[in-house]
PDB file of N, CA, C and O in Angstrom:
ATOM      1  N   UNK A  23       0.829  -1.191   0.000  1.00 73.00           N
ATOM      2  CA  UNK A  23       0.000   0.000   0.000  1.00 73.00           C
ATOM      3  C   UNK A  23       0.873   1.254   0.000  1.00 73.00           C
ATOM      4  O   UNK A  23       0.472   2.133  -0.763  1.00 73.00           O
ATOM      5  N   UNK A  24       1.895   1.502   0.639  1.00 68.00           N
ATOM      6  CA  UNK A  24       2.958   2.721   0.835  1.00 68.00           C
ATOM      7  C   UNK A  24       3.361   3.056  -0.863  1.00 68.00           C
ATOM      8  O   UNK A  24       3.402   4.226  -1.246  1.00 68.00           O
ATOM      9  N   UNK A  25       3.555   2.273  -1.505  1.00 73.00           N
ATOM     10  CA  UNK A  25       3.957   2.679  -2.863  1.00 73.00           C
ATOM     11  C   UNK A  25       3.062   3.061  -3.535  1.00 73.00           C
ATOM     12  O   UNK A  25       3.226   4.109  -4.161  1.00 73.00           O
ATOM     13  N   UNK A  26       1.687   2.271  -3.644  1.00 78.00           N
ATOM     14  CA  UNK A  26       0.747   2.415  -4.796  1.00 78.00           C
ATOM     15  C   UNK A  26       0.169   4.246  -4.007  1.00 78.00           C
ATOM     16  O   UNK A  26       0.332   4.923  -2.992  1.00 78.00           O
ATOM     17  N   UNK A  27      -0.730   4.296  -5.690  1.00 82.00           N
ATOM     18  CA  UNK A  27      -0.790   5.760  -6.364  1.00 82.00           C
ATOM     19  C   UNK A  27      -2.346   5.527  -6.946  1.00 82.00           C
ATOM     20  O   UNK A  27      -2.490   4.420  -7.466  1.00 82.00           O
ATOM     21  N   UNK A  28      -3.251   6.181  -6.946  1.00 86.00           N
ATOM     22  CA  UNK A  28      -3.863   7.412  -7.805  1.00 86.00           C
ATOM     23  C   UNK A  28      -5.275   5.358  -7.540  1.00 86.00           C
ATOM     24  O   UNK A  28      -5.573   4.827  -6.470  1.00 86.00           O
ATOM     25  N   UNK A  29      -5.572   5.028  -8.578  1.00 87.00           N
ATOM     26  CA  UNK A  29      -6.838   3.883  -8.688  1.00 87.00           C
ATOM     27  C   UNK A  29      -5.759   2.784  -7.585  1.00 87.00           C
ATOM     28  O   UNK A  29      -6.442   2.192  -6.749  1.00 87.00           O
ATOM     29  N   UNK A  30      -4.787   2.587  -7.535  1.00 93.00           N
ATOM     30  CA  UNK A  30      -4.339   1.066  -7.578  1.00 93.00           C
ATOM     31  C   UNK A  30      -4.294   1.634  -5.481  1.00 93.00           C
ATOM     32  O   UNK A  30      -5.001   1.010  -4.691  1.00 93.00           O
ATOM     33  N   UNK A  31      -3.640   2.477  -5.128  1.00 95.00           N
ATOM     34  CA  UNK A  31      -4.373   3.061  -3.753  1.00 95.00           C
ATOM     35  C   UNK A  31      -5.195   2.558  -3.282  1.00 95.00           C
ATOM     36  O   UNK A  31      -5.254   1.661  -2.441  1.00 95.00           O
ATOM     37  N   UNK A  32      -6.307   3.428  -4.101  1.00 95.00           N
ATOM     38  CA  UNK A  32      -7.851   3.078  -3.356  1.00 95.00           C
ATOM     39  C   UNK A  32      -8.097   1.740  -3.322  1.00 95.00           C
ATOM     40  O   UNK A  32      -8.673   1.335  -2.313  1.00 95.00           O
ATOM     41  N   UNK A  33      -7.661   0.542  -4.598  1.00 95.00           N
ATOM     42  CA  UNK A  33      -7.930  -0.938  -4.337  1.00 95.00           C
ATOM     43  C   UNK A  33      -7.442  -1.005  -3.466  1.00 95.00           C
ATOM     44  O   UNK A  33      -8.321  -0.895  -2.611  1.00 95.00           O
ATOM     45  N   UNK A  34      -5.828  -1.217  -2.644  1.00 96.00           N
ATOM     46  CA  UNK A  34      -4.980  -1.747  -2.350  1.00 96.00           C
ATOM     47  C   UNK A  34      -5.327  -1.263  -0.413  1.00 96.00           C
ATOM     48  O   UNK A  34      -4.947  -1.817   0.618  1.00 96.00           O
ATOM     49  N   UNK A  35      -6.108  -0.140  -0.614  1.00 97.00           N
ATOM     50  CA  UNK A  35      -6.428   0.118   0.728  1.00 97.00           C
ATOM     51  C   UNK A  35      -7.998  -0.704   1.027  1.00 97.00           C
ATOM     52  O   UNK A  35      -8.258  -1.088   2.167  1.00 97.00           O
ATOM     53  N   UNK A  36      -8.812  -0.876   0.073  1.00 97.00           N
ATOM     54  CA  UNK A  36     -10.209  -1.708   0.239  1.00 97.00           C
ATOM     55  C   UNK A  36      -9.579  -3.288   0.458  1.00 97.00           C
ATOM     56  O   UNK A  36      -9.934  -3.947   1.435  1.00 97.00           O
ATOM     57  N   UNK A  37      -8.720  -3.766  -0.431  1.00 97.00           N
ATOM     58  CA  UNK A  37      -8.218  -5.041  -0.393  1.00 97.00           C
ATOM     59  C   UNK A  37      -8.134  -5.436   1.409  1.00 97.00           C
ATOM     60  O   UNK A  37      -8.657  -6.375   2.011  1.00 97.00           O
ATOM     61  N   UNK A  38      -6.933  -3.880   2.119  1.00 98.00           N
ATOM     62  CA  UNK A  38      -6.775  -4.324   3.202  1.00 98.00           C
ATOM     63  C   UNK A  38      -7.497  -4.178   3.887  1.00 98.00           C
ATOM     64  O   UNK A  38      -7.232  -4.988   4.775  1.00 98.00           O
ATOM     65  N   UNK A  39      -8.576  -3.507   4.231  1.00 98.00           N
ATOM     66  CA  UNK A  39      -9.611  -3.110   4.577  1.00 98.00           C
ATOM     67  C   UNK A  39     -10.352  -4.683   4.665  1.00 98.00           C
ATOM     68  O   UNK A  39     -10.654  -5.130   5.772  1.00 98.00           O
ATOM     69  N   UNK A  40     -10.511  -5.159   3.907  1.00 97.00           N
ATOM     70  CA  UNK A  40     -11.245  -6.486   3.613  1.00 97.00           C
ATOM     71  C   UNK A  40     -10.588  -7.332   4.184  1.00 97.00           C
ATOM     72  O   UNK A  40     -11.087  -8.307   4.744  1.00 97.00           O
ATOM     73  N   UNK A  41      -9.886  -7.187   4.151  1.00 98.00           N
ATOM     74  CA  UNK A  41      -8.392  -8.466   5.258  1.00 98.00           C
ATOM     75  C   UNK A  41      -8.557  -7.894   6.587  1.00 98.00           C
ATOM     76  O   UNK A  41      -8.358  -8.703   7.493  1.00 98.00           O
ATOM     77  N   UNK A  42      -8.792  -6.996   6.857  1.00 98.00           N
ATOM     78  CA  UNK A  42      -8.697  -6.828   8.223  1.00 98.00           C
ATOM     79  C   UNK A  42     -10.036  -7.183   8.936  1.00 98.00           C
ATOM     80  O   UNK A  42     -10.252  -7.705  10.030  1.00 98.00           O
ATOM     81  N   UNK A  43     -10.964  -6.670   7.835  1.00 96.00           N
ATOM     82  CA  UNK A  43     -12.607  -7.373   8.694  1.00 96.00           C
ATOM     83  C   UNK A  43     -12.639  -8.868   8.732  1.00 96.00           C
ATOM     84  O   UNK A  43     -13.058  -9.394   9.763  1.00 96.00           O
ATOM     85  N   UNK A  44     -12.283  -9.547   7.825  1.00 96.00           N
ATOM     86  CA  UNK A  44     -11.825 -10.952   7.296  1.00 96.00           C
ATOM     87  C   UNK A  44     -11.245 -11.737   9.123  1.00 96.00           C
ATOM     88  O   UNK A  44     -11.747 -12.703   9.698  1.00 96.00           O
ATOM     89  N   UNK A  45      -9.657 -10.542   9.741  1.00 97.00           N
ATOM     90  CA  UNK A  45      -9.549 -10.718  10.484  1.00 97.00           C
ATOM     91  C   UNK A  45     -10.000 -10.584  11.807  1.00 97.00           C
ATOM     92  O   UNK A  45      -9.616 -11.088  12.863  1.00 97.00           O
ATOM     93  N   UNK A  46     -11.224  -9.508  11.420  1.00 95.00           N
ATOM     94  CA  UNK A  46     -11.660  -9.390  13.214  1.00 95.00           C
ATOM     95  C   UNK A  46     -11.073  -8.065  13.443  1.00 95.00           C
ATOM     96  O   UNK A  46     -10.862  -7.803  14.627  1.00 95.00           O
ATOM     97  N   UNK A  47     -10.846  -7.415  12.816  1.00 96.00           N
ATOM     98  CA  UNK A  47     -10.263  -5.517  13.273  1.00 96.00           C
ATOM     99  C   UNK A  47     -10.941  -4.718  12.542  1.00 96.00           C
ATOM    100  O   UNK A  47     -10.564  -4.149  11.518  1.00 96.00           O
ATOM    101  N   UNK A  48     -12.044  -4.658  13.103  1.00 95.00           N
ATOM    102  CA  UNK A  48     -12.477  -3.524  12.750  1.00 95.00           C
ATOM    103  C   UNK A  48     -12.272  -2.390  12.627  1.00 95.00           C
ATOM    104  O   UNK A  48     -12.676  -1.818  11.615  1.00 95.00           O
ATOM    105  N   UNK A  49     -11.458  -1.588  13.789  1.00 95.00           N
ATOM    106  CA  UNK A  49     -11.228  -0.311  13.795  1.00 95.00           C
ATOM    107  C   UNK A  49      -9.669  -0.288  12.460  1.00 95.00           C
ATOM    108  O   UNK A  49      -9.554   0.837  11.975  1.00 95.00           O
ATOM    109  N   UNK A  50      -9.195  -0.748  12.216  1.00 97.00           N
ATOM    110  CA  UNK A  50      -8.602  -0.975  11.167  1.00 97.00           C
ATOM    111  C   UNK A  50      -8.837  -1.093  10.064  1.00 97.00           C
ATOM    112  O   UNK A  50      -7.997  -0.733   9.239  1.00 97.00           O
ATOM    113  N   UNK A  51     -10.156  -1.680   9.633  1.00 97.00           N
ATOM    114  CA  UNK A  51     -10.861  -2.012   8.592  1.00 97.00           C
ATOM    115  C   UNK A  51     -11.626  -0.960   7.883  1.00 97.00           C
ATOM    116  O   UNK A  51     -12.019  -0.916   6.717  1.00 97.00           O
ATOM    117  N   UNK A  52     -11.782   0.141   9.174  1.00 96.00           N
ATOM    118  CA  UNK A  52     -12.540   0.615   8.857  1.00 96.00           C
ATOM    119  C   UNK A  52     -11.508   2.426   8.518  1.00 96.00           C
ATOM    120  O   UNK A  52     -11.430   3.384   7.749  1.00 96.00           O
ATOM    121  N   UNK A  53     -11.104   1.997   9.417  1.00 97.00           N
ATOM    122  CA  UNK A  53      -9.607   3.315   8.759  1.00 97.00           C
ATOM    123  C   UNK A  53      -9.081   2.792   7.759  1.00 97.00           C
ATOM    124  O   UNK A  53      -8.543   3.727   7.166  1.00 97.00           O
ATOM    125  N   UNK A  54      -8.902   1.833   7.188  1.00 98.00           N
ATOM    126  CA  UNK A  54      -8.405   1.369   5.812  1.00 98.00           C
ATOM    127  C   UNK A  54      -9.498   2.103   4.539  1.00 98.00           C
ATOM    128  O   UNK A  54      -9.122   2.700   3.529  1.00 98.00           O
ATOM    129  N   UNK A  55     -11.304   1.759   5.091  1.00 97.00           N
ATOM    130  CA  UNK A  55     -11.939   2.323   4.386  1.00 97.00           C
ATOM    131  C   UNK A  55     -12.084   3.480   4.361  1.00 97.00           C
ATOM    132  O   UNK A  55     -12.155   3.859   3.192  1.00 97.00           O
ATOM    133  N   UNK A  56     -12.165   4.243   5.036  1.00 97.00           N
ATOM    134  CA  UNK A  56     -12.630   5.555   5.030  1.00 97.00           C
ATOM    135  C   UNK A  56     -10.946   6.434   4.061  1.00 97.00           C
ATOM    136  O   UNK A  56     -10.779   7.390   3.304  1.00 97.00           O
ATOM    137  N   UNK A  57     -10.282   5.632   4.551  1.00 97.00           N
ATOM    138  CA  UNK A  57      -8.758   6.210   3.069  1.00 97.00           C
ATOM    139  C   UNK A  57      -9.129   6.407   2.152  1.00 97.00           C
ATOM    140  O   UNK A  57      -9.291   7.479   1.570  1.00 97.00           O
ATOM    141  N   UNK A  58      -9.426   4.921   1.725  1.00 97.00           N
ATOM    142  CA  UNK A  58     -10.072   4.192   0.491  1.00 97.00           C
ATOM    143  C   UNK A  58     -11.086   5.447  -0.324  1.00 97.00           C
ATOM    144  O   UNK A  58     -11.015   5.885  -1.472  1.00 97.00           O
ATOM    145  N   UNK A  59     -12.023   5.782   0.811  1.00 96.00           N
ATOM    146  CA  UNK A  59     -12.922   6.824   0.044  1.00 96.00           C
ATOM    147  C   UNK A  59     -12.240   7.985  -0.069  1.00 96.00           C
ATOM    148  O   UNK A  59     -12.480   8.811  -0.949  1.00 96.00           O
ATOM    149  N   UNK A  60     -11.502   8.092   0.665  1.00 96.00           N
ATOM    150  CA  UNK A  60     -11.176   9.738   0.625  1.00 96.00           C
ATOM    151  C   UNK A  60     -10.086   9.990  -0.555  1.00 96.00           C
ATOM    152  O   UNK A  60      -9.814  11.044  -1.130  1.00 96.00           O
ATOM    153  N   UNK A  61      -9.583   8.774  -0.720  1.00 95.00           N
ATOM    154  CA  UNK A  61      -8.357   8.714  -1.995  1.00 95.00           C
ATOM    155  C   UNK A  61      -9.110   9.025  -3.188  1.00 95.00           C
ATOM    156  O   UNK A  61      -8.805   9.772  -4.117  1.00 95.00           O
ATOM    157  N   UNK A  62     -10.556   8.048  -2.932  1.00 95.00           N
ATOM    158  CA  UNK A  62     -11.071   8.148  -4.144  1.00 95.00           C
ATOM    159  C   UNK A  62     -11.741   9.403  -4.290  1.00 95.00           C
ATOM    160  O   UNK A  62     -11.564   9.882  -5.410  1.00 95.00           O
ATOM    161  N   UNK A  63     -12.514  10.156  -3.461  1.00 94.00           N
ATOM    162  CA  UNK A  63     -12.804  11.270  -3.712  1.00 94.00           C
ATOM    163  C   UNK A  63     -11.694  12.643  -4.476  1.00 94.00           C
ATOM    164  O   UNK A  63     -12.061  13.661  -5.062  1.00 94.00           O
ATOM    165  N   UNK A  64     -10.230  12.142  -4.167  1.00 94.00           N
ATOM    166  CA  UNK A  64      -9.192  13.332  -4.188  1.00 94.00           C
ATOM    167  C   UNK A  64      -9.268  12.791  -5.547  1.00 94.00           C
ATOM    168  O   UNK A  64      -9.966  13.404  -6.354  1.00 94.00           O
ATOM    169  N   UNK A  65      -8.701  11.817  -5.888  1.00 93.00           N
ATOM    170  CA  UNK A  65      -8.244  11.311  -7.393  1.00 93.00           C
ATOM    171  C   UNK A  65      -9.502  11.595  -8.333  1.00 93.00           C
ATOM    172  O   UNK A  65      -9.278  11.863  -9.514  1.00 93.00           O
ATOM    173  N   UNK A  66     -10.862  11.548  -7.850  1.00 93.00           N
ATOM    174  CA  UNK A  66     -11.653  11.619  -8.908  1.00 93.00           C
ATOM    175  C   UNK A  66     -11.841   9.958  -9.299  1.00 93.00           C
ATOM    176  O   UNK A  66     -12.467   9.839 -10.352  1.00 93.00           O
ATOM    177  N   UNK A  67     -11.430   8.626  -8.675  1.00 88.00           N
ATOM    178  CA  UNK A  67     -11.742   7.393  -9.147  1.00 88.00           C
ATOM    179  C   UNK A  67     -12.966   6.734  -8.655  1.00 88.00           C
ATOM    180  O   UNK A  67     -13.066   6.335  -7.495  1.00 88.00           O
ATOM    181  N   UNK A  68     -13.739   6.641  -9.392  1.00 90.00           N
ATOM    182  CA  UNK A  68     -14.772   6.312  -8.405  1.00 90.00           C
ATOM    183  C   UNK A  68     -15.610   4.907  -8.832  1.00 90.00           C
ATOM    184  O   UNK A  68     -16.824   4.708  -8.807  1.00 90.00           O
ATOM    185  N   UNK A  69     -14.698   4.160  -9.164  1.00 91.00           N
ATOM    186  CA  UNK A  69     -14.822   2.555  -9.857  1.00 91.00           C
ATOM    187  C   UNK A  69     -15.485   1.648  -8.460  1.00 91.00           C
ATOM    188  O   UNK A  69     -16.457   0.892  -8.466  1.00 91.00           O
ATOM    189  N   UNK A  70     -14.499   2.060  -7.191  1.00 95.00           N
ATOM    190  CA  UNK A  70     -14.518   1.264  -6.050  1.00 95.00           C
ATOM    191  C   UNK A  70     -15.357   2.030  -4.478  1.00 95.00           C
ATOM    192  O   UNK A  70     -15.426   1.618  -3.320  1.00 95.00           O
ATOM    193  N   UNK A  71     -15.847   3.192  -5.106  1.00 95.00           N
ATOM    194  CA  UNK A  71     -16.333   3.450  -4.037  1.00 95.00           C
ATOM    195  C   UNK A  71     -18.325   2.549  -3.887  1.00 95.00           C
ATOM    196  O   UNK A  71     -18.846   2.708  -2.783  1.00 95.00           O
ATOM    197  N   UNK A  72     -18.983   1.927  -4.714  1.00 96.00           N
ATOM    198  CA  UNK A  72     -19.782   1.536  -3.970  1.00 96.00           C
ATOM    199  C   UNK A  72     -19.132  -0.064  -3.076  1.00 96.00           C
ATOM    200  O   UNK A  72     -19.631  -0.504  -2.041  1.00 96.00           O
ATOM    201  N   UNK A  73     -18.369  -0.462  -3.553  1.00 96.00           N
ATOM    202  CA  UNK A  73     -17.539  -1.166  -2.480  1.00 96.00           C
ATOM    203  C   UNK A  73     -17.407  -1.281  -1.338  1.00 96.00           C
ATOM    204  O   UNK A  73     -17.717  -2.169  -0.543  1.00 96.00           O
ATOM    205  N   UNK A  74     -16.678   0.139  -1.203  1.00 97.00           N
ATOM    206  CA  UNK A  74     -16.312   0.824   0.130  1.00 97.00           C
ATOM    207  C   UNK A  74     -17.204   0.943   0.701  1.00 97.00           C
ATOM    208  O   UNK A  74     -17.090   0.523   1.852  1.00 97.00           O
ATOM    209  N   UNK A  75     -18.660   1.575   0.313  1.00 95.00           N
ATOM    210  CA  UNK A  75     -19.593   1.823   0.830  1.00 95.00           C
ATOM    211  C   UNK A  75     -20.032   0.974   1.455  1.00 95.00           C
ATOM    212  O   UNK A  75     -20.368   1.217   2.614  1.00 95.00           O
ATOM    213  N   UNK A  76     -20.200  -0.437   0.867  1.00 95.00           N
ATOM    214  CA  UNK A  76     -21.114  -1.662   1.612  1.00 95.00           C
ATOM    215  C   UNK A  76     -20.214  -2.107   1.818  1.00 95.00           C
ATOM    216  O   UNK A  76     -20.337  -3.216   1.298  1.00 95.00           O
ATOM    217  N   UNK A  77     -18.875  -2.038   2.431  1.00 96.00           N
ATOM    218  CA  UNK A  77     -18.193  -2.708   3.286  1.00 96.00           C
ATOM    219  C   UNK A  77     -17.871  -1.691   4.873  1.00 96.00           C
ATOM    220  O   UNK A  77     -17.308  -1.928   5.942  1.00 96.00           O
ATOM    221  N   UNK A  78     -18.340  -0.908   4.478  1.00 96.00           N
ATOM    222  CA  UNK A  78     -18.891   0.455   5.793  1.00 96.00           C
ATOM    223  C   UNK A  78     -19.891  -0.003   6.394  1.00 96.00           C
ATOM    224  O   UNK A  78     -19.932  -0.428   7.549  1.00 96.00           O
ATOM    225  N   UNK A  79     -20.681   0.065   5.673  1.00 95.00           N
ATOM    226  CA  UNK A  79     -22.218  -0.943   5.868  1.00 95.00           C
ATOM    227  C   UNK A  79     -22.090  -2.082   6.919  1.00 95.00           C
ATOM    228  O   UNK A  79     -22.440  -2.111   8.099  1.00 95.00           O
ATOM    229  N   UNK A  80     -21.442  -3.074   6.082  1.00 94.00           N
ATOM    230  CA  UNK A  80     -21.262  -4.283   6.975  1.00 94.00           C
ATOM    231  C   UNK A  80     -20.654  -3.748   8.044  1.00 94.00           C
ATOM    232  O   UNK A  80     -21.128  -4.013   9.149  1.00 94.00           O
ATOM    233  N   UNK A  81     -19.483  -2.886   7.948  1.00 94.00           N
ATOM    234  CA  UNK A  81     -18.612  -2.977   9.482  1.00 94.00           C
ATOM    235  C   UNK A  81     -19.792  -2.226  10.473  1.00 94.00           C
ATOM    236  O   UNK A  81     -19.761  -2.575  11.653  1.00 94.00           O
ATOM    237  N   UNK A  82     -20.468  -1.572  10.216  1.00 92.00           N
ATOM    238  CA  UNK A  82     -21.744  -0.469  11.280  1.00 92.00           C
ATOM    239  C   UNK A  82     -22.955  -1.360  11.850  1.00 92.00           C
ATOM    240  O   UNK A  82     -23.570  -0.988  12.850  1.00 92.00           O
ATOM    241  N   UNK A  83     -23.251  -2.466  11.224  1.00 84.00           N
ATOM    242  CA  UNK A  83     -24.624  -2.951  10.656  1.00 84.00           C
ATOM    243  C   UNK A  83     -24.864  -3.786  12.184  1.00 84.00           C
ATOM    244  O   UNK A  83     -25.956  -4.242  12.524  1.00 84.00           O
ATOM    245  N   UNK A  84     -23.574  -3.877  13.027  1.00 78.00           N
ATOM    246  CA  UNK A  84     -23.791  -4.320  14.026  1.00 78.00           C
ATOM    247  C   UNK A  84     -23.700  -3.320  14.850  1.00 78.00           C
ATOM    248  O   UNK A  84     -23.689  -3.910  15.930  1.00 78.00           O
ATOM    249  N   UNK A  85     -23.630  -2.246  15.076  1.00 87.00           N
ATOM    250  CA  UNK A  85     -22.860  -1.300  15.678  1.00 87.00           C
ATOM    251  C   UNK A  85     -24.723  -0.335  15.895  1.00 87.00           C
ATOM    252  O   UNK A  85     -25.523  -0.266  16.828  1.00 87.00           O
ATOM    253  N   UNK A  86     -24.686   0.290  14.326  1.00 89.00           N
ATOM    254  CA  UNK A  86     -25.082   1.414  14.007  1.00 89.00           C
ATOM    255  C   UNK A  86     -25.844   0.839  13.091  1.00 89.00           C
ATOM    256  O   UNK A  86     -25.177   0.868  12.057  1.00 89.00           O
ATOM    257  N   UNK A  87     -27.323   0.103  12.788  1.00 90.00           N
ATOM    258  CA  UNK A  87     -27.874   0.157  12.279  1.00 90.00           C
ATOM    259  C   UNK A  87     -28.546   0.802  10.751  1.00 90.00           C
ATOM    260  O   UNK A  87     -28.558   0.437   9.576  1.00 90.00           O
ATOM    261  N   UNK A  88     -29.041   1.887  11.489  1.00 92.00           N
ATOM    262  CA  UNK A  88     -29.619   3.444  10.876  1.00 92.00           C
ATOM    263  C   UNK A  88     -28.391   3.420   9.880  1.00 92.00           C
ATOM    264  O   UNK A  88     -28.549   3.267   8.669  1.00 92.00           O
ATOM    265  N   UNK A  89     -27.199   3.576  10.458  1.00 91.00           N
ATOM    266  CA  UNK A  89     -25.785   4.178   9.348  1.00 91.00           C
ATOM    267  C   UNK A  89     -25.591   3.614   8.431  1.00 91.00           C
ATOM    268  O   UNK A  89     -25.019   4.136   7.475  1.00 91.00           O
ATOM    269  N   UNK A  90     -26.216   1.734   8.428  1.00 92.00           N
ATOM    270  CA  UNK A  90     -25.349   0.841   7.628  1.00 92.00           C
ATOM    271  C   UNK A  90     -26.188   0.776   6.799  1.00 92.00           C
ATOM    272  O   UNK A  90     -25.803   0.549   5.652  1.00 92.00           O
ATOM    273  N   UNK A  91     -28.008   0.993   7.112  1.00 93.00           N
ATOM    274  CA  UNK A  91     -28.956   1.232   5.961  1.00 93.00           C
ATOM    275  C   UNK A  91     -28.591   2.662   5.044  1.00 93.00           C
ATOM    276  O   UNK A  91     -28.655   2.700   3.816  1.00 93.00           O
ATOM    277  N   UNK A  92     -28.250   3.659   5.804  1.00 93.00           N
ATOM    278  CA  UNK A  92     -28.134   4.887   4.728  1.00 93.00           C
ATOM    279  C   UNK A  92     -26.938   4.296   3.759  1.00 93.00           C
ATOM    280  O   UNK A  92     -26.829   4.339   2.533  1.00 93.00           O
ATOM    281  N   UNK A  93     -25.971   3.652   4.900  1.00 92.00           N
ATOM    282  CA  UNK A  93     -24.232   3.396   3.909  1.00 92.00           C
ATOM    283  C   UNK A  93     -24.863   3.013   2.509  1.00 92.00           C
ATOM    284  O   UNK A  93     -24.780   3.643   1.455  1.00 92.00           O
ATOM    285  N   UNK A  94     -25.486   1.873   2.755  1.00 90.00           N
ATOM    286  CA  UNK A  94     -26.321   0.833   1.962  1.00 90.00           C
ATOM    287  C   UNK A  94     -26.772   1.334   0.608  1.00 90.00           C
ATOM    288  O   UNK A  94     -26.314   0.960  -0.471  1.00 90.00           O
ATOM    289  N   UNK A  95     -27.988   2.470   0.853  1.00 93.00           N
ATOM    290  CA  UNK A  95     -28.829   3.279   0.411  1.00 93.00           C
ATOM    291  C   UNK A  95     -27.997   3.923  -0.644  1.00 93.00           C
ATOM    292  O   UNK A  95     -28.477   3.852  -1.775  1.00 93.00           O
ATOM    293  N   UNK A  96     -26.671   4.635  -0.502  1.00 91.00           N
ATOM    294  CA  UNK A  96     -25.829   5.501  -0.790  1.00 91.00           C
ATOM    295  C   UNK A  96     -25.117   4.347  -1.768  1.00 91.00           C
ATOM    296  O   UNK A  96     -24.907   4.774  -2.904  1.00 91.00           O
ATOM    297  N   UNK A  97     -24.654   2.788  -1.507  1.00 89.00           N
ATOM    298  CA  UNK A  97     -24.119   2.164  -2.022  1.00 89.00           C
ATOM    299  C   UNK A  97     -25.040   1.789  -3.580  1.00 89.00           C
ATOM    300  O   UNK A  97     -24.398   1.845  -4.629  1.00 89.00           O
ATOM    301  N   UNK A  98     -26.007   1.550  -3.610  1.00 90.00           N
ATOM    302  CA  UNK A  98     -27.248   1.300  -4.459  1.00 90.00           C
ATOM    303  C   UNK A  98     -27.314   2.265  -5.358  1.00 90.00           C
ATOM    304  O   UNK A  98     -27.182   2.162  -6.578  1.00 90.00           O
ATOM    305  N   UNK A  99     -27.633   3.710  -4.383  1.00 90.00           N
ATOM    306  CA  UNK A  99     -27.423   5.022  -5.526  1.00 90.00           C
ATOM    307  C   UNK A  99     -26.275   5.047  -6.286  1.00 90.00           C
ATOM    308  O   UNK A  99     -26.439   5.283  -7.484  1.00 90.00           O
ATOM    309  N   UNK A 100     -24.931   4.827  -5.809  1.00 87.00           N
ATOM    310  CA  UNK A 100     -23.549   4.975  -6.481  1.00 87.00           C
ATOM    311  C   UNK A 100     -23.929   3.984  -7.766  1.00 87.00           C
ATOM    312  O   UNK A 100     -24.044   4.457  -8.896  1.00 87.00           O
ATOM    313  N   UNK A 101     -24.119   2.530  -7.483  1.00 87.00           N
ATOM    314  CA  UNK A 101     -23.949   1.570  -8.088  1.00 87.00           C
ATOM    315  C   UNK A 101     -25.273   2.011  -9.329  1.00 87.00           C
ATOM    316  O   UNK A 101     -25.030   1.854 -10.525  1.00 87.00           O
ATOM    317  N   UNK A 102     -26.293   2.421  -8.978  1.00 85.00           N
ATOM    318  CA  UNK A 102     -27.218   3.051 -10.293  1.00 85.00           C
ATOM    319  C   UNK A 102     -26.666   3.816 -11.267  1.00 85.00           C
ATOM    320  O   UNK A 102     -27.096   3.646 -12.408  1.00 85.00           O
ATOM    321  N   UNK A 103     -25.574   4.846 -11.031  1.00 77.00           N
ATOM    322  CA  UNK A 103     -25.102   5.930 -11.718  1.00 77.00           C
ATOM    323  C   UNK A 103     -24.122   4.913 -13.284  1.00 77.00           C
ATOM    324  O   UNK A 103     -23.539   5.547 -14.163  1.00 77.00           O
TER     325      UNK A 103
END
């Protein structure tokens, strides 16, 4: 992840992101995601953000309900466009 740049970033931070929920770290998983989006928001890539989104989702959905339906909601809208 320290090397990659610009699309291969934002995968490479969802990838770990996904390995870390995979492992049981959430608070990791979820700072991996919220990169993930914010990379993608700076770069303008926006291939992987309904991804991100419903993997926000899942990490809240036990947590935060309400959040993981809007995440959700937001993931659906992305994925329509």
């Amino acid at each position: 992840v320290a090397v990659a740049t610009g699309w291969h970033l934002v995968a490479a931070l969802l990838a770990r992101a996904r390995v870390a929920m995979a492992q049981g770290l959430q608070e990791e998983a979820e700072c991996d995601a919220h990169e993930a989006l914010s990379c993608a928001k700076k770069t303008g890539i926006h291939l992987h953000v309904p991804d991100i989104l419903e993997l926000l989702a899942d990490l809240s959905g036990a947590t935060d309900s309400q959040r993981a339906v809007r995440l959700l909601a937001a993931t659906d809208a992305s994925r329509s466009r």
